[in-house]
Tab-separated table of C-alpha atoms in Angstrom:
chain	number	residue	atom	x	y	z
A	135	MET	CA	0.000	0.000	0.000
A	136	ILE	CA	1.372	3.396	-0.954
A	137	PHE	CA	0.570	6.352	1.306
A	138	SER	CA	0.073	9.955	0.274
A	139	GLU	CA	2.761	12.205	1.712
A	140	SER	CA	0.351	13.793	4.183
A	141	GLU	CA	-0.951	10.382	5.332
A	142	ALA	CA	2.592	9.054	5.739
A	143	CYS	CA	3.651	12.117	7.705
A	144	VAL	CA	0.662	12.725	9.942
A	145	SER	CA	-0.442	9.131	10.598
A	146	VAL	CA	2.934	7.414	10.921
A	147	MET	CA	6.183	9.368	10.592
A	148	ASN	CA	5.495	12.278	12.918
A	149	PRO	CA	4.210	10.108	15.794
A	150	LEU	CA	6.918	7.477	15.125
A	151	MET	CA	9.660	10.089	15.245
A	152	GLU	CA	8.129	11.580	18.421
A	153	ALA	CA	8.302	8.098	20.006
A	154	ILE	CA	11.897	7.565	18.829
A	155	ALA	CA	12.929	11.047	20.035
A	156	HIS	CA	11.311	10.317	23.406
A	157	CYS	CA	13.336	7.111	23.715
A	158	HIS	CA	16.572	8.789	22.589
A	159	ARG	CA	16.138	11.655	25.088
A	160	ARG	CA	15.983	9.007	27.795
A	161	GLY	CA	19.065	7.170	26.519
A	162	VAL	CA	17.239	4.231	24.926
A	163	ALA	CA	17.821	2.987	21.385
A	164	HIS	CA	15.073	0.659	20.126
A	165	ARG	CA	17.361	-1.117	17.614
A	166	ASP	CA	14.540	-2.935	15.768
A	167	ILE	CA	12.290	-0.271	14.251
A	168	LYS	CA	10.091	-1.970	11.642
A	169	PRO	CA	6.396	-2.013	10.711
A	170	ASP	CA	5.720	-5.067	12.910
A	171	ASN	CA	6.761	-3.010	15.948
A	172	ILE	CA	4.476	-0.073	15.175
A	173	LEU	CA	1.022	-0.553	16.634
A	174	PHE	CA	-2.077	1.634	16.846
A	175	ASP	CA	-4.461	1.613	19.801
A	176	THR	CA	-8.255	1.882	19.557
A	177	ARG	CA	-7.962	5.688	19.315
A	178	ASN	CA	-5.481	5.311	16.401
A	179	ILE	CA	-2.570	6.477	18.586
A	180	LEU	CA	0.803	5.072	17.474
A	181	LYS	CA	2.603	2.848	19.981
A	182	LEU	CA	6.170	1.656	19.542
A	183	ALA	CA	6.380	-1.994	20.642
A	184	ASP	CA	8.864	-4.814	21.300
A	185	PHE	CA	11.824	-3.368	23.127
A	186	GLY	CA	13.480	-6.815	23.295
A	187	SER	CA	16.486	-5.582	21.271
A	188	ALA	CA	16.639	-2.156	22.945
A	189	ASP	CA	19.803	-0.940	24.613
A	190	CYS	CA	20.715	1.985	26.833
A	191	PHE	CA	23.325	4.456	25.675
A	192	HIS	CA	25.065	7.509	27.039
A	193	GLN	CA	25.353	10.665	24.955
A	194	GLY	CA	28.358	10.218	22.675
A	195	GLY	CA	28.595	6.535	23.593
A	196	PHE	CA	28.422	3.546	21.317
A	197	MET	CA	26.576	0.254	21.180
A	198	ARG	CA	27.478	-2.931	19.425
A	199	GLY	CA	25.930	-6.230	18.411
A	200	ILE	CA	24.069	-7.452	15.373
A	201	VAL	CA	20.385	-6.646	15.869
A	202	GLY	CA	17.477	-5.673	13.668
A	203	THR	CA	15.583	-7.009	10.680
A	204	PRO	CA	17.263	-7.285	7.250
A	205	TYR	CA	15.427	-4.602	5.249
A	206	TYR	CA	15.522	-2.101	8.132
A	207	VAL	CA	18.994	-2.540	9.633
A	208	ALA	CA	21.559	0.261	9.303
A	209	PRO	CA	24.822	-0.358	7.421
A	210	GLU	CA	27.004	0.242	10.460
A	211	VAL	CA	25.256	-2.623	12.299
A	212	ILE	CA	25.857	-5.028	9.403
A	213	SER	CA	29.515	-4.070	9.146
A	214	GLY	CA	30.035	-4.895	12.830
A	215	ARG	CA	31.190	-1.397	13.785
A	216	ASP	CA	30.186	0.366	16.969
A	217	TYR	CA	27.065	2.439	16.381
A	218	THR	CA	24.823	5.072	17.929
A	219	GLU	CA	21.091	5.553	18.353
A	220	LYS	CA	21.021	6.884	14.786
A	221	ILE	CA	20.425	3.316	13.629
A	222	ASP	CA	16.779	3.953	14.593
A	223	ILE	CA	16.683	6.921	12.193
A	224	TRP	CA	17.909	4.713	9.340
A	225	SER	CA	15.172	2.163	10.062
A	226	ALA	CA	12.477	4.858	10.208
A	227	GLY	CA	13.798	6.180	6.881
A	228	VAL	CA	13.345	2.753	5.328
A	229	ILE	CA	9.748	2.721	6.574
A	230	LEU	CA	9.107	6.147	5.046
A	231	TYR	CA	10.653	5.106	1.727
A	232	ILE	CA	8.417	2.016	1.611
A	233	MET	CA	5.301	4.014	2.542
A	234	LEU	CA	5.907	6.473	-0.309
A	235	SER	CA	6.964	3.936	-2.945
A	236	GLY	CA	5.682	0.478	-2.031
A	237	ILE	CA	9.207	-0.996	-2.297
A	238	PRO	CA	12.224	-1.102	0.021
A	239	PRO	CA	15.195	1.136	-0.827
A	240	PHE	CA	17.651	-1.774	-0.599
A	241	TYR	CA	16.590	-5.273	-1.535
A	242	GLY	CA	17.744	-8.711	-2.601
A	243	ASP	CA	16.620	-12.320	-2.811
A	244	SER	CA	18.288	-13.298	0.469
A	245	ALA	CA	19.367	-11.656	3.707
A	246	THR	CA	22.944	-11.657	2.407
A	247	GLU	CA	21.936	-9.820	-0.794
A	248	ILE	CA	19.859	-7.322	1.200
A	249	PHE	CA	22.829	-6.664	3.507
A	250	GLU	CA	25.156	-6.193	0.530
A	251	ALA	CA	22.726	-3.659	-0.984
A	252	ILE	CA	22.488	-1.774	2.325
A	253	ILE	CA	26.283	-1.645	2.676
A	254	ARG	CA	26.580	-0.285	-0.883
A	255	GLY	CA	24.027	2.306	0.212
A	256	ASN	CA	23.199	3.473	-3.286
A	257	LEU	CA	19.935	5.302	-2.499
A	258	ARG	CA	17.837	5.846	-5.604
A	259	PHE	CA	14.468	7.341	-6.385
A	260	PRO	CA	13.247	5.600	-9.557
A	261	THR	CA	11.344	8.168	-11.616
A	262	ARG	CA	8.492	5.818	-12.495
A	263	ILE	CA	7.786	5.326	-8.771
A	264	PHE	CA	8.866	8.638	-7.224
A	265	HIS	CA	7.618	11.103	-9.850
A	266	PHE	CA	4.813	12.251	-7.514
A	267	VAL	CA	6.994	12.401	-4.379
A	268	SER	CA	8.062	15.912	-3.381
A	269	SER	CA	11.653	17.093	-3.344
A	270	SER	CA	11.180	17.841	0.363
A	271	ALA	CA	10.304	14.198	1.141
A	272	LYS	CA	13.293	13.006	-0.921
A	273	HIS	CA	15.562	15.452	0.917
A	274	LEU	CA	14.400	14.035	4.258
A	275	LEU	CA	14.929	10.477	3.026
A	276	ARG	CA	18.487	11.331	1.927
A	277	ARG	CA	19.240	12.648	5.429
A	278	MET	CA	17.645	9.667	7.199
A	279	LEU	CA	19.215	7.051	4.897
A	280	CYS	CA	22.649	8.641	4.882
A	281	LYS	CA	25.499	6.117	5.153
A	282	ASP	CA	27.689	8.778	6.760
A	283	VAL	CA	26.414	8.645	10.332
A	284	SER	CA	27.851	12.080	11.118
A	285	LYS	CA	25.538	13.535	8.434
A	286	ARG	CA	22.514	11.377	9.256
A	287	PHE	CA	19.779	13.297	11.037
A	288	THR	CA	18.959	12.816	14.705
A	289	ALA	CA	15.344	12.220	15.727
A	290	GLU	CA	15.056	15.883	16.740
A	291	GLN	CA	16.364	17.038	13.343
A	292	VAL	CA	13.821	14.834	11.575
A	293	LEU	CA	11.046	16.378	13.662
A	294	ARG	CA	12.213	19.887	12.668
A	295	HIS	CA	12.451	19.069	8.943
A	296	PRO	CA	10.038	21.140	6.791
A	297	TRP	CA	8.367	18.000	5.400
A	298	ILE	CA	7.438	16.911	8.927
A	299	THR	CA	6.502	20.368	10.226
A	300	SER	CA	4.265	20.964	7.195
A	301	GLY	CA	2.397	17.682	7.729
A	302	GLY	CA	3.853	16.174	4.559
A	303	GLU	CA	2.703	19.034	2.403
A	304	THR	CA	4.837	19.669	-0.653
A	305	ARG	CA	7.522	22.286	-0.124
A	306	SER	CA	10.063	23.654	-2.527
A	307	MET	CA	13.738	22.926	-2.052
A	308	THR	CA	14.347	26.608	-1.218
A	309	ASP	CA	12.510	25.955	2.070
A	310	LEU	CA	15.203	23.437	3.005
A	311	THR	CA	18.180	25.780	3.006
């Protein structure tokens, strides 16, 4: 199912990023953000579930260990390097990409092929699929799915991005500078 930008933003991404930011402010990284762990209560309020892979971190500190689900795992986890809470941002970016396109950004026929595609990190926006997706949404995706962790957004930066603050409404790229 493909979501409109406003549906993706208002119904899922904004509340998901609020939940992730809440965890990160308290020194908790979820480490397995994926659709199966996003639930909605009877009032349609998003709940982040299954903290079985979660870990505590200290500001500027690192975590380690292979955790996550193939399509959603960040490249630094796969490569076995120490990592930060920004792995949750990568996973949320994968969810957004799938909501807007109906396909994962990195894929393969096996977990090994998926991991190889993630490590290559060649993020693309196929025209036939993304022609209706705004430049603002693509800009946010580039910052969430950035292989360079130092350039990848934090949860707070995602929440301040114009695409999020506008409710997924189309914005021009001049609004992003």
